[in-house]
Coordinates of C-alpha atoms in Angstrom, one line a residue:
X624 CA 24.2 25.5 -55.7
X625 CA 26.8 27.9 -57.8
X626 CA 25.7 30.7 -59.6
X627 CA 27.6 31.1 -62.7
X628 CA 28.5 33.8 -65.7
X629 CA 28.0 32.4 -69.4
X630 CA 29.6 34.7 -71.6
X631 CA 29.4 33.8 -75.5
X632 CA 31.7 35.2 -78.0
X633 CA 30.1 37.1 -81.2
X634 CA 26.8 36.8 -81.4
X635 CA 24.9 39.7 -82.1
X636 CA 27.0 41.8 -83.1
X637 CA 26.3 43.9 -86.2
X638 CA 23.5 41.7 -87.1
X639 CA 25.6 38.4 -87.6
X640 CA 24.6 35.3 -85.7
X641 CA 21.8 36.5 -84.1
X642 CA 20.6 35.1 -81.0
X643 CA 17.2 36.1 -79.3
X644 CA 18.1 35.9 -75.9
X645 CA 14.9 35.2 -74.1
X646 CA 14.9 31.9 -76.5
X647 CA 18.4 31.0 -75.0
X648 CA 17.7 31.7 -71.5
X649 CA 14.4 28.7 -72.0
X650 CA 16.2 26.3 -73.8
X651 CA 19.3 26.6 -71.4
X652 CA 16.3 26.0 -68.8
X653 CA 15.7 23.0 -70.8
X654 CA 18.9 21.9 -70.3
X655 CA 17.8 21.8 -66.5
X656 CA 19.9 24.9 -65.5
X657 CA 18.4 26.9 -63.0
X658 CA 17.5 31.2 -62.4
X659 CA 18.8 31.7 -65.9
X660 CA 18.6 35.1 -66.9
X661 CA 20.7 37.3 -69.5
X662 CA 22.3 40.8 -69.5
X663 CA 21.8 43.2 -72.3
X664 CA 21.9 41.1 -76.1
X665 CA 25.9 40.1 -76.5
X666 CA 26.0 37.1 -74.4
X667 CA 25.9 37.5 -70.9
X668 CA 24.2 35.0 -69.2
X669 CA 23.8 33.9 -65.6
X670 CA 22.6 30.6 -64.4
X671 CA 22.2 28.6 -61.0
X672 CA 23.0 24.5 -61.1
X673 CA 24.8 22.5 -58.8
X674 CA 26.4 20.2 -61.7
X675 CA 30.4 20.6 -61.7
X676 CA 31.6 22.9 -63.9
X677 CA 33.2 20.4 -66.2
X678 CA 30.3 18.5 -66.7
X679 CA 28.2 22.0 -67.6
X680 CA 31.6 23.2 -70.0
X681 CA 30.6 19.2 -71.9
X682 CA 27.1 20.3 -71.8
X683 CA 27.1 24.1 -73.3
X684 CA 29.6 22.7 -75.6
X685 CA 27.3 19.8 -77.0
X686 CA 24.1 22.3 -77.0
X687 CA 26.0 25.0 -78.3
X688 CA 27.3 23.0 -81.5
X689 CA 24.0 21.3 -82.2
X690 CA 22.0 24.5 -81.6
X691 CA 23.9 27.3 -82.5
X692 CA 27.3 26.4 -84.4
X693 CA 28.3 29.5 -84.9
X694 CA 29.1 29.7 -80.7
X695 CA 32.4 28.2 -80.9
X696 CA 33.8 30.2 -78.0
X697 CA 32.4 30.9 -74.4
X698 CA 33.8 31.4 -70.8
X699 CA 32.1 30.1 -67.7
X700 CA 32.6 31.8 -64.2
X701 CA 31.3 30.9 -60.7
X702 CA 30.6 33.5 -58.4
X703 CA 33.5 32.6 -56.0
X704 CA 35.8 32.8 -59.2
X705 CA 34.7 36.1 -60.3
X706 CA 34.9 37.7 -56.8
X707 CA 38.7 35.8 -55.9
X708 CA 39.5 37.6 -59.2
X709 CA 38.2 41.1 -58.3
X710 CA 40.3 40.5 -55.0
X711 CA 43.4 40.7 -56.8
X712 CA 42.4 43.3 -59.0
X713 CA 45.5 45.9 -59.3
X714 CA 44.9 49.6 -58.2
X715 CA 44.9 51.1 -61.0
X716 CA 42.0 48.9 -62.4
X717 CA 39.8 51.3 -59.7
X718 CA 40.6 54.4 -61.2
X719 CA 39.0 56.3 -64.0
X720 CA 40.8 55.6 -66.8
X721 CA 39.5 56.3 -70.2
X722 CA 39.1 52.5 -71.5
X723 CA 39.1 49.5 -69.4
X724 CA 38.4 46.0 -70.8
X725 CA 38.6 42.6 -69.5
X726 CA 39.7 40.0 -72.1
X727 CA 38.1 36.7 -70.6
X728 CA 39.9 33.2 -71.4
X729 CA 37.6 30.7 -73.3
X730 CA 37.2 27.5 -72.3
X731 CA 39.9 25.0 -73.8
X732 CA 42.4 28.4 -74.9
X733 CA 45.8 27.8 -74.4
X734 CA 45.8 30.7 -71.8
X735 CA 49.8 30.7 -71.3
X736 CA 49.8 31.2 -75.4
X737 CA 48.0 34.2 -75.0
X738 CA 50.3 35.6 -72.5
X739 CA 53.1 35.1 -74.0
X740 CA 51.9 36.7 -77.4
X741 CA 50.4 40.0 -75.3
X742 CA 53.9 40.6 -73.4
X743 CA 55.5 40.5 -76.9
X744 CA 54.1 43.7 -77.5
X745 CA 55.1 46.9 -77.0
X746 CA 52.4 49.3 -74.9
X747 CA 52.2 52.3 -76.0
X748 CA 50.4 54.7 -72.9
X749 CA 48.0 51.5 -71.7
X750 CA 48.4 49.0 -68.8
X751 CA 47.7 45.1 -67.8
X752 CA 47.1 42.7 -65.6
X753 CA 47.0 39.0 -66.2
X754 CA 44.2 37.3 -63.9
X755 CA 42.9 34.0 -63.9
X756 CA 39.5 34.8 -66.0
X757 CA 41.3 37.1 -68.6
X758 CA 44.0 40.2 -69.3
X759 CA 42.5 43.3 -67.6
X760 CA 43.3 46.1 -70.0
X761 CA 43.6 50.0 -69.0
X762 CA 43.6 52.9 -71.8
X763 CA 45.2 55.8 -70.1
X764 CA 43.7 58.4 -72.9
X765 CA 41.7 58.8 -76.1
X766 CA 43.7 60.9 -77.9
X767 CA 46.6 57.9 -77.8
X768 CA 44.1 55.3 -78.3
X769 CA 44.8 54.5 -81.8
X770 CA 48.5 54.2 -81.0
X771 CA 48.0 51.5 -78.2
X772 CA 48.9 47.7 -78.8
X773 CA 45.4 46.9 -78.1
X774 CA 43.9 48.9 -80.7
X775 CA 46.9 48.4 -83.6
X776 CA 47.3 44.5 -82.8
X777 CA 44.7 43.0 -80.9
X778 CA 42.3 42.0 -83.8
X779 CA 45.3 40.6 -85.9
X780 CA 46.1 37.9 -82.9
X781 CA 45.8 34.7 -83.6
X782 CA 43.6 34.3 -80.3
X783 CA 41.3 36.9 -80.9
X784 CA 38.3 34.8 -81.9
X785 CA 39.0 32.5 -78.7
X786 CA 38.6 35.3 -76.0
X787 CA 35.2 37.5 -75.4
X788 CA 35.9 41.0 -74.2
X789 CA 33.8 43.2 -72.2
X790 CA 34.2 46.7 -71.1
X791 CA 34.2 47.5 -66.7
X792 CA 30.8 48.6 -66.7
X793 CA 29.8 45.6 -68.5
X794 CA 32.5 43.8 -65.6
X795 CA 30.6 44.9 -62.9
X796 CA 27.2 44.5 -63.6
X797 CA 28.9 40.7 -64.1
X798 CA 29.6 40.8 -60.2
X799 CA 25.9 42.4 -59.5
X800 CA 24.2 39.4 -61.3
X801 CA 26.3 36.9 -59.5
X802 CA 25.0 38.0 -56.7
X803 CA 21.7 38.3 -57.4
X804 CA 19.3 35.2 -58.1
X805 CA 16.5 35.4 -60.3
X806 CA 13.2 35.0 -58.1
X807 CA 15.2 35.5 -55.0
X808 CA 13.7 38.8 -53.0
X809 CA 15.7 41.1 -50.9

């Protein structure tokens, strides 16, 4: 059995494609995955099945574009992926800076596309790191914010609607629900 991280790309954001999520977490039980539960209401989901992942990317993908067309994105993330990632994590991705977002690969993106693009820009006070599951992104301060590749270009990339970004908190709460299995008592 692997426990893995669903993360879906815009839904519920600013009421477009809404998506109840308890109704997703059932009919992705229908689909025979097991212990599926969801984080807050943008598309974090966490399931249990011990089908490759391949054959569960073929399967969201099918359900996904009969069910809800509008998900045309989504990344999918053991638990032994996730924490190999947070192994090689850089330092600076520990300290408190003032923004921190993960930009997490879909499936089928042309990941060394996206790399390529990023380190064309020019980063104004901000940091990277390019992992396996996505581009970790620091913000050193608020004030500079608005000058930082990531807020002046990001949204204009052509790969923007084929990532899903969330914040560390957001991150981390990822790892927590990896580790925990729904029913499972501690």
């Amino acid at each position: 059995m692997t426990r893995y991280a669903l993360l879906v790309r815009g839904i519920n954001v600013g009421g477009k494609n809404k998506v109840v999520m308890a109704e997703l977490c059932q009919e992705l039980t229908d689909l025979e995955l097991e212990k599926v539960e969801s984080y807050i209401n943008s598309g974090n989901i966490f399931f249990t099945s011990t089908e490759p992942k391949a054959r569960l990317v073929e399967k969201l993908e099918t359900f996904f574009g009969t069910r809800y067309p509008f998900i045309q994105s989504f990344s999918l993330l053991s638990q032994e992926d996730y924490e190999a990632e947070v192994e090689n994590l850089p330092a600076w991705w520990k300290e408190d800076l003032t923004r921190k977002d993960v930009l997490f690969y879909t499936e089928g993106l042309n990941v060394d596309q996206v790399i390529e693009s990023i380190e064309s820009l020019e980063l104004k006070d901000e940091v990277l790191h390019f992992g396996k599951l996505g581009i970790f992104w620091g913000k050193f301060s608020e004030e500079t914010y608005s000058k930082t590749a990531y807020h002046k270009y990001l949204l204009k990339m052509p790969f923007y609607r084929h990532i899903t970004i969330r914040n560390a908190k957001t991150f981390d709460k990822i790892g927590q629900m990896l580790k925990t299995n729904k029913g499972d008592t501690q």
